[in-house]
């Protein structure tokens, strides 16, 4: 356990500065989006001379509606950094392995020579990815109440449609994807993410084991994963036909089970490759 924790700490320290920089960019971009939305809305309000009378205010609100933080949450400068961060984390799944192979002094030699199981290295890298994802989520949840409070302070109260963090997370925006309000949906979404990470780990280890042939094997492995994911649809369409359909909740539970199988299978397959095939 101590070697595992040391490896996790080592992996986290390798990307820590860059990751902090990424979080700072996310925060700056989101605050810029906050003021951009406010400026655009207030320009329309001032052009309509909304403050001249109660009737003018009511007419402006009738035409344009109240402004709320949900409009900020749907702004490109707010959503963009989150999407980019998720994409960079997926890219880091490759970097976390290939950096050790192609960096200075081929660091993977030293890692595999450590007096510990290669799966300890494997799980340390997987844990690092998980820490990155959960840290981004926690950072966003800490940032949201601050952003909402600032937004509500800079908008005239008569034009403001108030909302809190819970209202925002449950609204029609990107948070429905990264932070579902339903616990089962939350488990399902993050099992998908874990399944993708462990599948990519297996793809990388196949490539490291068989080189060019490994890329082909990795593509075939990914195709098998896709077929597994589509099993509920296949059963519904080709076994029972058009007269039968699963309830949405049943599909979700089946997919949760399938992704648990995919994750377990990927880990066991990766264990085999690390023990018997992967060379340095």
Short mmCIF file of N, CA and C in Angstrom, two decimals, residues 118-229:
data_model
loop_
_atom_site.label_atom_id
_atom_site.label_comp_id
_atom_site.label_asym_id
_atom_site.label_seq_id
_atom_site.Cartn_x
_atom_site.Cartn_y
_atom_site.Cartn_z
N UNK A 118 3.59 -4.85 -11.13
CA UNK A 118 3.32 -3.89 -12.21
C UNK A 118 1.90 -3.36 -12.14
N UNK A 119 1.00 -4.12 -11.56
CA UNK A 119 -0.38 -3.65 -11.41
C UNK A 119 -0.45 -2.49 -10.42
N UNK A 120 0.51 -2.41 -9.51
CA UNK A 120 0.55 -1.26 -8.60
C UNK A 120 0.80 0.01 -9.40
N UNK A 121 1.69 -0.07 -10.39
CA UNK A 121 1.95 1.06 -11.28
C UNK A 121 0.69 1.38 -12.08
N UNK A 122 0.05 0.35 -12.56
CA UNK A 122 -1.19 0.48 -13.35
C UNK A 122 -2.26 1.21 -12.56
N UNK A 123 -2.52 0.74 -11.34
CA UNK A 123 -3.57 1.36 -10.52
C UNK A 123 -3.18 2.76 -10.05
N UNK A 124 -1.90 3.02 -9.87
CA UNK A 124 -1.46 4.36 -9.50
C UNK A 124 -1.75 5.35 -10.63
N UNK A 125 -1.54 4.93 -11.87
CA UNK A 125 -1.84 5.79 -13.01
C UNK A 125 -3.34 6.00 -13.15
N UNK A 126 -4.12 4.92 -12.96
CA UNK A 126 -5.58 5.05 -13.04
C UNK A 126 -6.10 5.97 -11.94
N UNK A 127 -5.55 5.83 -10.74
CA UNK A 127 -5.96 6.68 -9.62
C UNK A 127 -5.65 8.14 -9.89
N UNK A 128 -4.53 8.40 -10.54
CA UNK A 128 -4.15 9.77 -10.88
C UNK A 128 -5.18 10.40 -11.80
N UNK A 129 -5.64 9.65 -12.80
CA UNK A 129 -6.68 10.15 -13.71
C UNK A 129 -7.95 10.43 -12.92
N UNK A 130 -8.32 9.52 -12.02
CA UNK A 130 -9.53 9.71 -11.21
C UNK A 130 -9.41 10.95 -10.33
N UNK A 131 -8.24 11.17 -9.75
CA UNK A 131 -8.01 12.36 -8.92
C UNK A 131 -8.17 13.62 -9.75
N UNK A 132 -7.66 13.61 -10.98
CA UNK A 132 -7.81 14.76 -11.86
C UNK A 132 -9.28 15.09 -12.11
N UNK A 133 -10.07 14.05 -12.40
CA UNK A 133 -11.49 14.25 -12.72
C UNK A 133 -12.24 14.77 -11.50
N UNK A 134 -12.05 14.11 -10.36
CA UNK A 134 -12.77 14.50 -9.15
C UNK A 134 -12.33 15.86 -8.64
N UNK A 135 -11.06 16.19 -8.83
CA UNK A 135 -10.56 17.51 -8.42
C UNK A 135 -11.19 18.61 -9.25
N UNK A 136 -11.33 18.38 -10.56
CA UNK A 136 -11.99 19.35 -11.42
C UNK A 136 -13.45 19.53 -11.00
N UNK A 137 -14.12 18.42 -10.70
CA UNK A 137 -15.51 18.48 -10.26
C UNK A 137 -15.64 19.24 -8.95
N UNK A 138 -14.77 18.94 -7.99
CA UNK A 138 -14.81 19.62 -6.70
C UNK A 138 -14.50 21.11 -6.86
N UNK A 139 -13.51 21.43 -7.70
CA UNK A 139 -13.15 22.83 -7.94
C UNK A 139 -14.33 23.60 -8.53
N UNK A 140 -15.04 22.96 -9.47
CA UNK A 140 -16.19 23.61 -10.09
C UNK A 140 -17.31 23.83 -9.09
N UNK A 141 -17.53 22.86 -8.21
CA UNK A 141 -18.58 22.99 -7.20
C UNK A 141 -18.24 24.07 -6.17
N UNK A 142 -16.96 24.26 -5.89
CA UNK A 142 -16.53 25.34 -4.98
C UNK A 142 -16.68 26.68 -5.67
N UNK A 143 -16.37 26.71 -6.97
CA UNK A 143 -16.39 27.95 -7.74
C UNK A 143 -17.81 28.46 -7.99
N UNK A 144 -18.74 27.54 -8.20
CA UNK A 144 -20.10 27.93 -8.59
C UNK A 144 -20.79 28.89 -7.61
N UNK A 145 -20.83 28.61 -6.30
CA UNK A 145 -21.50 29.55 -5.39
C UNK A 145 -20.87 30.94 -5.42
N UNK A 146 -19.55 31.00 -5.59
CA UNK A 146 -18.87 32.29 -5.66
C UNK A 146 -19.30 33.04 -6.91
N UNK A 147 -19.32 32.34 -8.04
CA UNK A 147 -19.72 32.96 -9.31
C UNK A 147 -21.17 33.43 -9.24
N UNK A 148 -22.05 32.59 -8.70
CA UNK A 148 -23.46 32.97 -8.60
C UNK A 148 -23.63 34.20 -7.73
N UNK A 149 -22.91 34.25 -6.59
CA UNK A 149 -23.01 35.40 -5.68
C UNK A 149 -22.51 36.68 -6.35
N UNK A 150 -21.38 36.59 -7.06
CA UNK A 150 -20.85 37.77 -7.76
C UNK A 150 -21.84 38.23 -8.81
N UNK A 151 -22.40 37.29 -9.57
CA UNK A 151 -23.35 37.63 -10.62
C UNK A 151 -24.57 38.33 -10.06
N UNK A 152 -25.08 37.84 -8.95
CA UNK A 152 -26.28 38.43 -8.36
C UNK A 152 -26.00 39.81 -7.75
N UNK A 153 -24.75 40.07 -7.43
CA UNK A 153 -24.38 41.38 -6.88
C UNK A 153 -24.28 42.45 -7.97
N UNK A 154 -23.94 42.05 -9.20
CA UNK A 154 -23.69 43.05 -10.24
C UNK A 154 -24.89 43.28 -11.16
N UNK A 155 -25.99 42.54 -10.94
CA UNK A 155 -27.20 42.70 -11.74
C UNK A 155 -28.26 43.41 -10.90
N UNK A 156 -28.91 44.44 -11.44
CA UNK A 156 -30.01 45.10 -10.70
C UNK A 156 -31.06 44.08 -10.28
N UNK A 157 -31.50 44.17 -9.05
CA UNK A 157 -32.40 43.16 -8.48
C UNK A 157 -33.70 43.00 -9.27
N UNK A 158 -34.20 44.12 -9.88
CA UNK A 158 -35.47 44.03 -10.61
C UNK A 158 -35.34 43.25 -11.92
N UNK A 159 -34.10 43.00 -12.38
CA UNK A 159 -33.89 42.26 -13.63
C UNK A 159 -33.37 40.85 -13.38
N UNK A 160 -33.19 40.51 -12.13
CA UNK A 160 -32.49 39.27 -11.78
C UNK A 160 -33.46 38.13 -11.47
N UNK A 161 -33.27 37.03 -12.17
CA UNK A 161 -33.97 35.80 -11.81
C UNK A 161 -33.03 34.98 -10.95
N UNK A 162 -33.27 34.93 -9.66
CA UNK A 162 -32.32 34.31 -8.73
C UNK A 162 -32.36 32.79 -8.81
N UNK A 163 -31.19 32.20 -8.59
CA UNK A 163 -31.08 30.75 -8.50
C UNK A 163 -29.89 30.42 -7.62
N UNK A 164 -29.91 29.23 -7.04
CA UNK A 164 -28.78 28.78 -6.24
C UNK A 164 -28.04 27.65 -6.97
N UNK A 165 -27.01 27.12 -6.31
CA UNK A 165 -26.20 26.09 -6.95
C UNK A 165 -27.02 24.85 -7.29
N UNK A 166 -27.93 24.46 -6.40
CA UNK A 166 -28.75 23.26 -6.64
C UNK A 166 -29.65 23.47 -7.86
N UNK A 167 -30.29 24.66 -7.94
CA UNK A 167 -31.13 24.95 -9.10
C UNK A 167 -30.33 24.88 -10.39
N UNK A 168 -29.10 25.41 -10.33
CA UNK A 168 -28.25 25.45 -11.52
C UNK A 168 -27.86 24.05 -11.96
N UNK A 169 -27.41 23.23 -11.01
CA UNK A 169 -26.96 21.88 -11.34
C UNK A 169 -28.10 21.04 -11.92
N UNK A 170 -29.33 21.32 -11.48
CA UNK A 170 -30.48 20.55 -11.97
C UNK A 170 -31.09 21.15 -13.24
N UNK A 171 -30.54 22.27 -13.70
CA UNK A 171 -31.08 22.94 -14.88
C UNK A 171 -30.56 22.36 -16.18
N UNK A 172 -31.07 22.88 -17.32
CA UNK A 172 -30.66 22.39 -18.64
C UNK A 172 -29.33 22.99 -19.08
N UNK A 173 -28.22 22.43 -18.60
CA UNK A 173 -26.90 22.93 -18.96
C UNK A 173 -25.89 21.80 -18.85
N UNK A 174 -24.61 22.14 -18.96
CA UNK A 174 -23.56 21.12 -18.98
C UNK A 174 -23.48 20.32 -17.69
N UNK A 175 -24.00 20.87 -16.59
CA UNK A 175 -23.92 20.16 -15.32
C UNK A 175 -24.79 18.92 -15.29
N UNK A 176 -25.79 18.85 -16.16
CA UNK A 176 -26.59 17.64 -16.28
C UNK A 176 -25.73 16.48 -16.77
N UNK A 177 -24.65 16.81 -17.50
CA UNK A 177 -23.76 15.78 -18.02
C UNK A 177 -22.71 15.38 -17.00
N UNK A 178 -22.06 16.37 -16.36
CA UNK A 178 -20.95 16.06 -15.46
C UNK A 178 -21.37 15.83 -14.02
N UNK A 179 -22.58 16.27 -13.65
CA UNK A 179 -23.05 16.08 -12.28
C UNK A 179 -24.55 15.80 -12.27
N UNK A 180 -24.96 14.61 -12.72
CA UNK A 180 -26.38 14.28 -12.74
C UNK A 180 -26.98 14.33 -11.34
N UNK A 181 -28.22 14.81 -11.24
CA UNK A 181 -28.87 14.93 -9.94
C UNK A 181 -29.31 13.58 -9.39
N UNK A 182 -29.57 12.62 -10.27
CA UNK A 182 -29.97 11.28 -9.86
C UNK A 182 -28.74 10.43 -9.56
N UNK A 183 -28.73 9.75 -8.39
CA UNK A 183 -27.55 8.99 -7.98
C UNK A 183 -27.22 7.87 -8.96
N UNK A 184 -28.26 7.18 -9.45
CA UNK A 184 -28.03 6.08 -10.40
C UNK A 184 -27.41 6.62 -11.69
N UNK A 185 -27.91 7.78 -12.16
CA UNK A 185 -27.33 8.41 -13.34
C UNK A 185 -25.88 8.81 -13.10
N UNK A 186 -25.61 9.30 -11.88
CA UNK A 186 -24.23 9.69 -11.53
C UNK A 186 -23.30 8.48 -11.63
N UNK A 187 -23.71 7.35 -11.02
CA UNK A 187 -22.91 6.13 -11.08
C UNK A 187 -22.72 5.70 -12.53
N UNK A 188 -23.81 5.77 -13.30
CA UNK A 188 -23.77 5.35 -14.71
C UNK A 188 -22.78 6.20 -15.51
N UNK A 189 -22.87 7.53 -15.37
CA UNK A 189 -22.00 8.42 -16.14
C UNK A 189 -20.52 8.18 -15.81
N UNK A 190 -20.24 8.03 -14.52
CA UNK A 190 -18.83 7.90 -14.14
C UNK A 190 -18.30 6.48 -14.37
N UNK A 191 -19.20 5.50 -14.41
CA UNK A 191 -18.77 4.17 -14.86
C UNK A 191 -18.40 4.20 -16.34
N UNK A 192 -19.14 4.98 -17.13
CA UNK A 192 -18.78 5.15 -18.54
C UNK A 192 -17.37 5.74 -18.65
N UNK A 193 -17.11 6.78 -17.86
CA UNK A 193 -15.78 7.40 -17.87
C UNK A 193 -14.70 6.44 -17.46
N UNK A 194 -14.93 5.68 -16.39
CA UNK A 194 -13.94 4.69 -15.94
C UNK A 194 -13.75 3.60 -16.98
N UNK A 195 -14.86 3.19 -17.60
CA UNK A 195 -14.76 2.17 -18.65
C UNK A 195 -13.91 2.65 -19.80
N UNK A 196 -14.08 3.92 -20.18
CA UNK A 196 -13.28 4.49 -21.27
C UNK A 196 -11.81 4.54 -20.90
N UNK A 197 -11.50 4.96 -19.66
CA UNK A 197 -10.11 5.04 -19.21
C UNK A 197 -9.45 3.67 -19.23
N UNK A 198 -10.11 2.67 -18.65
CA UNK A 198 -9.50 1.33 -18.59
C UNK A 198 -9.43 0.68 -19.97
N UNK A 199 -10.38 1.00 -20.85
CA UNK A 199 -10.30 0.50 -22.23
C UNK A 199 -9.11 1.11 -22.95
N UNK A 200 -8.89 2.41 -22.76
CA UNK A 200 -7.74 3.07 -23.38
C UNK A 200 -6.42 2.54 -22.81
N UNK A 201 -6.40 2.27 -21.50
CA UNK A 201 -5.22 1.66 -20.89
C UNK A 201 -4.91 0.33 -21.58
N UNK A 202 -5.95 -0.49 -21.81
CA UNK A 202 -5.76 -1.77 -22.46
C UNK A 202 -5.25 -1.60 -23.89
N UNK A 203 -5.82 -0.61 -24.59
CA UNK A 203 -5.38 -0.32 -25.96
C UNK A 203 -3.89 0.04 -25.96
N UNK A 204 -3.47 0.90 -25.03
CA UNK A 204 -2.07 1.31 -24.95
C UNK A 204 -1.17 0.11 -24.67
N UNK A 205 -1.58 -0.74 -23.73
CA UNK A 205 -0.76 -1.89 -23.37
C UNK A 205 -0.70 -2.91 -24.52
N UNK A 206 -1.78 -3.02 -25.29
CA UNK A 206 -1.75 -3.88 -26.48
C UNK A 206 -0.73 -3.34 -27.49
N UNK A 207 -0.74 -2.03 -27.68
CA UNK A 207 0.22 -1.42 -28.62
C UNK A 207 1.65 -1.61 -28.11
N UNK A 208 1.87 -1.47 -26.81
CA UNK A 208 3.20 -1.64 -26.23
C UNK A 208 3.65 -3.10 -26.28
N UNK A 209 2.68 -4.02 -26.29
CA UNK A 209 3.01 -5.45 -26.31
C UNK A 209 3.32 -5.94 -27.72
N UNK A 210 2.53 -5.48 -28.71
CA UNK A 210 2.62 -6.02 -30.07
C UNK A 210 2.96 -4.97 -31.12
N UNK A 211 3.20 -3.73 -30.68
CA UNK A 211 3.51 -2.61 -31.57
C UNK A 211 2.42 -2.43 -32.63
N UNK A 212 2.75 -2.50 -33.93
CA UNK A 212 1.76 -2.20 -34.96
C UNK A 212 0.60 -3.19 -34.94
N UNK A 213 0.89 -4.44 -34.70
CA UNK A 213 -0.19 -5.43 -34.58
C UNK A 213 -1.08 -5.09 -33.38
N UNK A 214 -0.47 -4.54 -32.35
CA UNK A 214 -1.22 -4.18 -31.15
C UNK A 214 -2.27 -3.11 -31.40
N UNK A 215 -1.99 -2.21 -32.35
CA UNK A 215 -2.98 -1.19 -32.70
C UNK A 215 -4.21 -1.85 -33.30
N UNK A 216 -3.98 -2.83 -34.17
CA UNK A 216 -5.10 -3.58 -34.76
C UNK A 216 -5.86 -4.35 -33.69
N UNK A 217 -5.12 -5.00 -32.79
CA UNK A 217 -5.77 -5.73 -31.70
C UNK A 217 -6.57 -4.78 -30.81
N UNK A 218 -6.02 -3.59 -30.60
CA UNK A 218 -6.71 -2.59 -29.78
C UNK A 218 -8.01 -2.13 -30.41
N UNK A 219 -7.98 -1.95 -31.74
CA UNK A 219 -9.21 -1.56 -32.46
C UNK A 219 -10.24 -2.68 -32.35
N UNK A 220 -9.80 -3.93 -32.51
CA UNK A 220 -10.72 -5.07 -32.39
C UNK A 220 -11.28 -5.15 -30.98
N UNK A 221 -10.44 -4.90 -29.99
CA UNK A 221 -10.90 -4.91 -28.60
C UNK A 221 -11.95 -3.82 -28.37
N UNK A 222 -11.71 -2.64 -28.93
CA UNK A 222 -12.68 -1.54 -28.80
C UNK A 222 -14.00 -1.91 -29.46
N UNK A 223 -13.93 -2.62 -30.60
CA UNK A 223 -15.15 -3.04 -31.29
C UNK A 223 -15.94 -4.03 -30.43
N UNK A 224 -15.24 -4.92 -29.74
CA UNK A 224 -15.91 -5.86 -28.83
C UNK A 224 -16.61 -5.10 -27.72
N UNK A 225 -15.95 -4.07 -27.19
CA UNK A 225 -16.54 -3.24 -26.13
C UNK A 225 -17.82 -2.57 -26.62
N UNK A 226 -17.77 -2.04 -27.84
CA UNK A 226 -18.95 -1.39 -28.41
C UNK A 226 -20.11 -2.37 -28.54
N UNK A 227 -19.82 -3.60 -29.00
CA UNK A 227 -20.86 -4.63 -29.12
C UNK A 227 -21.46 -4.92 -27.75
N UNK A 228 -20.63 -5.02 -26.72
CA UNK A 228 -21.13 -5.26 -25.36
C UNK A 228 -22.07 -4.15 -24.92
N UNK A 229 -21.67 -2.91 -25.19
CA UNK A 229 -22.49 -1.76 -24.79
C UNK A 229 -23.85 -1.79 -25.48
#
